[in-house]
CSV table of C-alpha atoms and ligand atoms in Angstrom, one decimal:
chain,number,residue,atom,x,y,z
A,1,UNK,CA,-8.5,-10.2,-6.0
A,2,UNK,CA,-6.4,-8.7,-2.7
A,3,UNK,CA,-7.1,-4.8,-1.8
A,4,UNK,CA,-4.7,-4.4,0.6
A,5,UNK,CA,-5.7,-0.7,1.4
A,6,UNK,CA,-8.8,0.4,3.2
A,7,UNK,CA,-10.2,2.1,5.4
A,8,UNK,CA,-13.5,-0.2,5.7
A,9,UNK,CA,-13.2,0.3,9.6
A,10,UNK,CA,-16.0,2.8,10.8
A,11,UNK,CA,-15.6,5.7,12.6
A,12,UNK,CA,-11.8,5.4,13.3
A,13,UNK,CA,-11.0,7.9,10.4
A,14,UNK,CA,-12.2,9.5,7.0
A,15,UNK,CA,-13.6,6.1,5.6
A,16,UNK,CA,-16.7,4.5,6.6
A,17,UNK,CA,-18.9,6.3,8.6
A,18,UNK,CA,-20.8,4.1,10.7
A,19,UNK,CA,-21.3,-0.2,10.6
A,20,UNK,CA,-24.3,0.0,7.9
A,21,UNK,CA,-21.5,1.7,5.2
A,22,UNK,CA,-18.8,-0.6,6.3
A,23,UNK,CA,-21.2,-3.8,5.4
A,24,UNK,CA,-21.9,-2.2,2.4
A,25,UNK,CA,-18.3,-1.4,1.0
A,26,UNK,CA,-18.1,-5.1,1.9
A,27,UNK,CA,-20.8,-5.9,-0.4
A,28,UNK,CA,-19.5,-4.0,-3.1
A,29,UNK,CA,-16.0,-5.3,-2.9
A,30,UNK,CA,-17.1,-8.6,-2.8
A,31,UNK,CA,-19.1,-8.0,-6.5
A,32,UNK,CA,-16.3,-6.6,-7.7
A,33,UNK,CA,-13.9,-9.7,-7.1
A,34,UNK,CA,-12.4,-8.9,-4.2
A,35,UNK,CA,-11.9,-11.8,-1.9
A,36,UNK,CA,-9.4,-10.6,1.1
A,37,UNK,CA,-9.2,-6.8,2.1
A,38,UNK,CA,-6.8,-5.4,4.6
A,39,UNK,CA,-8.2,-2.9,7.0
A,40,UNK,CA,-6.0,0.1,7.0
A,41,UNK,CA,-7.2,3.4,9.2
A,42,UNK,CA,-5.3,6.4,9.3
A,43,UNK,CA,-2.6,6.5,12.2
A,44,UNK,CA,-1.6,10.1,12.0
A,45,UNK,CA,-0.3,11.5,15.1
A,46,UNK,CA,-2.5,14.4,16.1
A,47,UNK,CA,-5.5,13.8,13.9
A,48,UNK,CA,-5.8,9.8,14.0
A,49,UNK,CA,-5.1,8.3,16.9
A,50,UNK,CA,-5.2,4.7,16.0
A,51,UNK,CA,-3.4,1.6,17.3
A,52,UNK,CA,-3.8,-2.1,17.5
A,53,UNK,CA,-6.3,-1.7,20.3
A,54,UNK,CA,-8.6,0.2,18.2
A,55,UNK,CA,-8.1,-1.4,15.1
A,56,UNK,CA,-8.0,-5.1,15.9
A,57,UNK,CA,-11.4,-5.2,18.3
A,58,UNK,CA,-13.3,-3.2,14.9
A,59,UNK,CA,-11.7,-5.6,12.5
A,60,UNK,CA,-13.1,-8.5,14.9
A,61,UNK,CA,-16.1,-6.6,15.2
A,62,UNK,CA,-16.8,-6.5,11.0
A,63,UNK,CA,-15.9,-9.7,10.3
A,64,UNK,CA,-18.1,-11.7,12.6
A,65,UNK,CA,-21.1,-8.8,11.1
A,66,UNK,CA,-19.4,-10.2,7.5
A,67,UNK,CA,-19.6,-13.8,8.6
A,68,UNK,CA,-23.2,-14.0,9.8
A,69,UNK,CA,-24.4,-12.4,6.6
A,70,UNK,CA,-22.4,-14.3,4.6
A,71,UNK,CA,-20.2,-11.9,2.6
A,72,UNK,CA,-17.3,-14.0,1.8
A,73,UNK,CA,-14.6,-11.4,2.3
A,74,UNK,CA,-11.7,-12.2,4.6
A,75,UNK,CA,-10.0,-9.1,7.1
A,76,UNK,CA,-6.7,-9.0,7.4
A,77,UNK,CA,-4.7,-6.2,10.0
A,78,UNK,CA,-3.0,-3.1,8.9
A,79,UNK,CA,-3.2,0.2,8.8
A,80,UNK,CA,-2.3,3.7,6.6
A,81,UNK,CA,0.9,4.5,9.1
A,82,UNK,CA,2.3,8.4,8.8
A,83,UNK,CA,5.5,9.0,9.1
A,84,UNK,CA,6.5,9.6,12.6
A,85,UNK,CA,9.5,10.2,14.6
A,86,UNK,CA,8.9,7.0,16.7
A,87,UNK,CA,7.3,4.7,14.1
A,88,UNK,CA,10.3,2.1,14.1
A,89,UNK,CA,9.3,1.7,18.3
A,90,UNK,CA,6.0,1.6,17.5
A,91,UNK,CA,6.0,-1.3,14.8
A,92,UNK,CA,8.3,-3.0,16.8
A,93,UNK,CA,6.0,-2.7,20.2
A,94,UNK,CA,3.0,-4.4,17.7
A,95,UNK,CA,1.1,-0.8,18.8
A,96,UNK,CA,1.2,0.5,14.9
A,97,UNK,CA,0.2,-2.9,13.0
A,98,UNK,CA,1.8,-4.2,10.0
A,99,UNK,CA,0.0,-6.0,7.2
A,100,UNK,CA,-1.2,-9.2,8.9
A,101,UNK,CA,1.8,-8.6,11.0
A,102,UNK,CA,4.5,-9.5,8.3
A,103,UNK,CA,7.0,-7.3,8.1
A,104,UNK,CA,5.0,-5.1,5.3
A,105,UNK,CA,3.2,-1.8,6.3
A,106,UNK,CA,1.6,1.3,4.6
A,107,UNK,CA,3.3,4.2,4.7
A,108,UNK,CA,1.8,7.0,3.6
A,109,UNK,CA,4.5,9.9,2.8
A,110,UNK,CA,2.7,13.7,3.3
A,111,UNK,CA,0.5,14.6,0.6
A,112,UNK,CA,1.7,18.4,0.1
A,113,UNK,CA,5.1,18.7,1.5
A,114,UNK,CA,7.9,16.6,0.6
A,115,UNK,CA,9.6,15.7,4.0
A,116,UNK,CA,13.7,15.7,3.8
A,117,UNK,CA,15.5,12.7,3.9
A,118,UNK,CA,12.7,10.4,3.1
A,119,UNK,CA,15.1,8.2,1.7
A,120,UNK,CA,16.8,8.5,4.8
A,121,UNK,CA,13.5,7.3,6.9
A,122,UNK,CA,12.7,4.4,4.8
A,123,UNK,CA,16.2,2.9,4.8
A,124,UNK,CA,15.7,2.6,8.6
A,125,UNK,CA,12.9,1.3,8.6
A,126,UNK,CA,14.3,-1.3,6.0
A,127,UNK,CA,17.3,-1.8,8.5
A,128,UNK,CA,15.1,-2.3,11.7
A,129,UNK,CA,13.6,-5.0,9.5
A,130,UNK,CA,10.4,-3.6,7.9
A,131,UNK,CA,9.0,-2.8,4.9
A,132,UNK,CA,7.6,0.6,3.9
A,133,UNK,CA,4.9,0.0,1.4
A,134,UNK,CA,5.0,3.6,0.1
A,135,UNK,CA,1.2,4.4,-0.6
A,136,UNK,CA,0.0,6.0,-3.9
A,137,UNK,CA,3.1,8.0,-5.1
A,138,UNK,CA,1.1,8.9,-8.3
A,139,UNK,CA,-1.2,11.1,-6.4
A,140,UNK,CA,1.4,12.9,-3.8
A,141,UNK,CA,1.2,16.8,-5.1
A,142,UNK,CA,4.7,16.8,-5.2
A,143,UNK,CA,5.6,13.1,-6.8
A,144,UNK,CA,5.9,15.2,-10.2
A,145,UNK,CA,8.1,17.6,-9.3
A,146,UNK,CA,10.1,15.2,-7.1
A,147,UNK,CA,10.3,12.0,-9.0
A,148,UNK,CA,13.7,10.9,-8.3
A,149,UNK,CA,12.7,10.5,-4.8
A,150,UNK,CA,10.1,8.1,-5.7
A,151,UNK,CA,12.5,6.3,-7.6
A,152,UNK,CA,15.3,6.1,-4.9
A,153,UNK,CA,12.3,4.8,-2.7
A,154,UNK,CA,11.4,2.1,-5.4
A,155,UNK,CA,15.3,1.5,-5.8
A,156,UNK,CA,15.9,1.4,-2.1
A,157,UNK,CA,13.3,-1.6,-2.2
A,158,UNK,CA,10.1,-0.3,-1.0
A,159,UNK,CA,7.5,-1.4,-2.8
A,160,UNK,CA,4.7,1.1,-4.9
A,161,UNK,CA,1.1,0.3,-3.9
A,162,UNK,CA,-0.9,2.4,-6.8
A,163,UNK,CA,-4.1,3.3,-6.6
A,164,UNK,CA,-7.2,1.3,-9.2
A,165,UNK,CA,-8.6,4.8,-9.4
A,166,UNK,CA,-5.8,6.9,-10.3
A,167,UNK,CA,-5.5,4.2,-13.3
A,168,UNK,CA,-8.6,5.0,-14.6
A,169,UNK,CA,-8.6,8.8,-14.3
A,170,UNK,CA,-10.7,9.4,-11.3
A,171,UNK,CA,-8.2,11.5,-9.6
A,172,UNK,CA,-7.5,13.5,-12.6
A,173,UNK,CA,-5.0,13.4,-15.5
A,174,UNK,CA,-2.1,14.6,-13.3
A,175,UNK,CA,-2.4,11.3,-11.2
A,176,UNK,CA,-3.1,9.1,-14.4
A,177,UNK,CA,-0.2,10.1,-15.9
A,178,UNK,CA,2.3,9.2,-12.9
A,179,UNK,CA,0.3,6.4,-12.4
A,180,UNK,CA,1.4,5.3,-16.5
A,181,UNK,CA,4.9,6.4,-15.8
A,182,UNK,CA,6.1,4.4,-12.4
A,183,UNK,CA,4.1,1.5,-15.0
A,184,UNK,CA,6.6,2.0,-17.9
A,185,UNK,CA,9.2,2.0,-15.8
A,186,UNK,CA,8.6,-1.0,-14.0
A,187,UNK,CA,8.0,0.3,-10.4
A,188,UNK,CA,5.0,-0.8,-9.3
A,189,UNK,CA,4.6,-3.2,-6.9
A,190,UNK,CA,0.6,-4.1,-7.0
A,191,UNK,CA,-2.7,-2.0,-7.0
A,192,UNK,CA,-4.9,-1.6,-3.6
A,193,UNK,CA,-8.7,0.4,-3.7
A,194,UNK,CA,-7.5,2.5,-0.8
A,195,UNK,CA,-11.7,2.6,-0.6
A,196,UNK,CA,-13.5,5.3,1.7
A,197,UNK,CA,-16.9,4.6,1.3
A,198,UNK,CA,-20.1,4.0,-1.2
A,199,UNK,CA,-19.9,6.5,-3.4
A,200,UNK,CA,-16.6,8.4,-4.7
A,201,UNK,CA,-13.8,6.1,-3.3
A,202,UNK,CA,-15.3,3.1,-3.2
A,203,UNK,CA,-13.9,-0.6,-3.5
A,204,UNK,CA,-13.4,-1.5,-6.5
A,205,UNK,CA,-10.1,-2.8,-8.8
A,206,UNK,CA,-11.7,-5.1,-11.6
A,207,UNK,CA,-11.4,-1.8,-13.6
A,208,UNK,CA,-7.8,-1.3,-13.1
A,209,UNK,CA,-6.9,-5.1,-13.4
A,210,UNK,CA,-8.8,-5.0,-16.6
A,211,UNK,CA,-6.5,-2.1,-18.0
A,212,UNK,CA,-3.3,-3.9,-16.7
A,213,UNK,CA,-4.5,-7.3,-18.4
A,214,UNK,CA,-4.7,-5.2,-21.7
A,215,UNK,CA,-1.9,-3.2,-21.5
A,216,UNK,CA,0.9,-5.9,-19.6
A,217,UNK,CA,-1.2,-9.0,-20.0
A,218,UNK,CA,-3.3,-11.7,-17.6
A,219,UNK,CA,-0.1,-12.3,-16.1
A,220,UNK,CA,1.1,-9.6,-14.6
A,221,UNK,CA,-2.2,-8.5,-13.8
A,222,UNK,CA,-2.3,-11.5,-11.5
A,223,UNK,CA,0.7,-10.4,-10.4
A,224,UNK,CA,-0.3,-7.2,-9.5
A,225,UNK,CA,-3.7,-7.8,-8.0
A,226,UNK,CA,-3.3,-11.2,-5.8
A,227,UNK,CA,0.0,-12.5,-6.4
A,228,UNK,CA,2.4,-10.1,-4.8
A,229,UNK,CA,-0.8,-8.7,-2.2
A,230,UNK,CA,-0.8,-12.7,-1.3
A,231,UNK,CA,2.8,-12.5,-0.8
A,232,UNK,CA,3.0,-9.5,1.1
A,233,UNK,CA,-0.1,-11.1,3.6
A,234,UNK,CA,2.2,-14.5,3.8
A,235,UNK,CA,5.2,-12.6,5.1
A,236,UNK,CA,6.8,-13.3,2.0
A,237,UNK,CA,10.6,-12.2,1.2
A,238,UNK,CA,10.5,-9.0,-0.5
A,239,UNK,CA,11.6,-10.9,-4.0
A,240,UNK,CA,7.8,-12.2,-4.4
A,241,UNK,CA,6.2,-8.5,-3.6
A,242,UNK,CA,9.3,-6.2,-5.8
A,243,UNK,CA,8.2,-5.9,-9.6
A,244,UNK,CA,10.8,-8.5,-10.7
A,245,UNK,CA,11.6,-5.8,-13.9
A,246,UNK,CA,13.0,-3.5,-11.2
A,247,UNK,CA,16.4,-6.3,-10.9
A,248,UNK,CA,16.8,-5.7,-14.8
A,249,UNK,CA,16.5,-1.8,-14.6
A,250,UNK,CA,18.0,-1.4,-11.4
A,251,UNK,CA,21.1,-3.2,-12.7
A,252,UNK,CA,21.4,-1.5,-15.9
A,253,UNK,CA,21.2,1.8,-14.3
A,254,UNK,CA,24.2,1.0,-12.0
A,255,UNK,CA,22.1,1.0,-8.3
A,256,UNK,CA,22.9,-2.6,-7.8
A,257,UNK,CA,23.6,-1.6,-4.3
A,258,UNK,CA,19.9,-1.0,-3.5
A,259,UNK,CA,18.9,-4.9,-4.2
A,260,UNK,CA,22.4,-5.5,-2.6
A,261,UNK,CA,20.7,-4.0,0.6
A,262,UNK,CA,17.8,-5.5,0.6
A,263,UNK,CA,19.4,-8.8,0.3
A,264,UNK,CA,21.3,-8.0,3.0
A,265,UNK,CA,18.4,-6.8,5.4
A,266,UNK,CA,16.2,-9.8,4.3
A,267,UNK,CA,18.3,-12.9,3.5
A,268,UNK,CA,17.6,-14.9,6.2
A,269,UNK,CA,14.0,-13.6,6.3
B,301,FE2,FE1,-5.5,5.4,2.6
């Protein structure tokens, strides 16, 4: 399986704490199935001050550690990107890095507050030619209250990472439940660990991907854990990363001008 959410990186955030616990979230992952892992910190303006140059030298750093030990898990670039008044110059510059450098990135909408015009924000984004993974939706506090605003993200054509915990109830029913709902409705895009450590929040998704498999079947559980991450790290055009239901329910629902813009945006891509 992919996890293309992390923060594995020590000491650049709230995940791992030092080397020792990012080896060890390696081994873990690695027993649970996972074979590639993007390394995402927290750029947050103000409380994380991260980049390429202090992601890309740790991710370097790991994976040679990785290598001469012999944990077969591959690092790929990335990082958990708040929103920010200059984030389309700062993707652009390579300073805030995408997924592997596609085109893909995390974005991770506030937690608490919902910020006006998000909509607004991810459509440029989408017009300067990037895609806003939007980051757990099922366990923003105000994704509930504010639904349609997670659905005109999904419509727009930014893709719905969930997270294998929320599944499974570890963040509570509140997160479960969204979690089930953006499911029924055919929004999500695939499932990440979004893993902090070794304890609570650790990698994992072979619990999750068991669910799905029960619930939607092998395939789209494939889908969901290494076919659309593998598209996404292959630069892929968004077709292979969308849930391909959303084209069905999109249309029937009249908002054929969202996959009309992100034909547009992408077509040549
Ligand atoms: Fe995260």
């Amino acid at each position: 399986m992919i996890d293309l959410h992390s923060h594995i990186l020590s000491a650049l955030d709230d995940g791992a704490s030092d080397v020792a616990t990012s080896v060890e979230m390696a081994r873990i992952a690695v027993a649970d199935g996972i074979t590639h892992m993007a390394c995402t910190p927290h750029i947050f303006p103000g409380k994380y001050e991260n980049s390429a140059t202090t992601i890309m030298p740790a991710l370097h750093s790991l994976q040679a550690m990785l290598d001469a030990q012999s944990i077969p898990l591959t690092l790929y670039c990335g990082a958990d990107v708040h929103i920010a008044p200059d984030l389309v110059e700062r993707l652009k510059s390579g300073e805030v890095p995408t997924l592997n450098r596609t085109r893909y990135f995390l974005l991770e909408p506030p937690h608490e507050i919902l910020p006006p015009r998000l909509e607004d924000f991810a459509s440029r984004l989408l017009e300067a030619g990037f895609v806003p993974v939007i980051t757990h939706p099922e366990r923003l506090s105000w994704a509930g209250r504010h639904f349609d605003v997670i659905q005109r993200l999904s419509d727009l054509g930014c893709p719905l990472q969930l997270t294998a915990d929320s599944l499974t109830g570890a963040f509570g029913s509140a997160a479960r439940q969204l979690c089930e709902r953006i499911l029924k409705e055919g929004r999500a895009s695939f499932f990440a660990s979004d893993a902090h450590g070794v304890s609570w929040r650790k990698p994992g998704l072979s619990g999750a991907y068991a669910m799905i498999a029960e619930q939607f079947g092998q395939e789209e559980a494939d889908r969901m854990f290494r076919r659309r991450p593998a598209a996404i790290l292959s630069n892929a055009e968004p077709a292979a990363v969308l849930p391909s239901s959303r084209e069905t329910v999109g249309a029937a629902a009249g908002q054929g001008f969202t996959r009309r813009l992100i034909d547009r945006i992408f077509r040549n891509g």
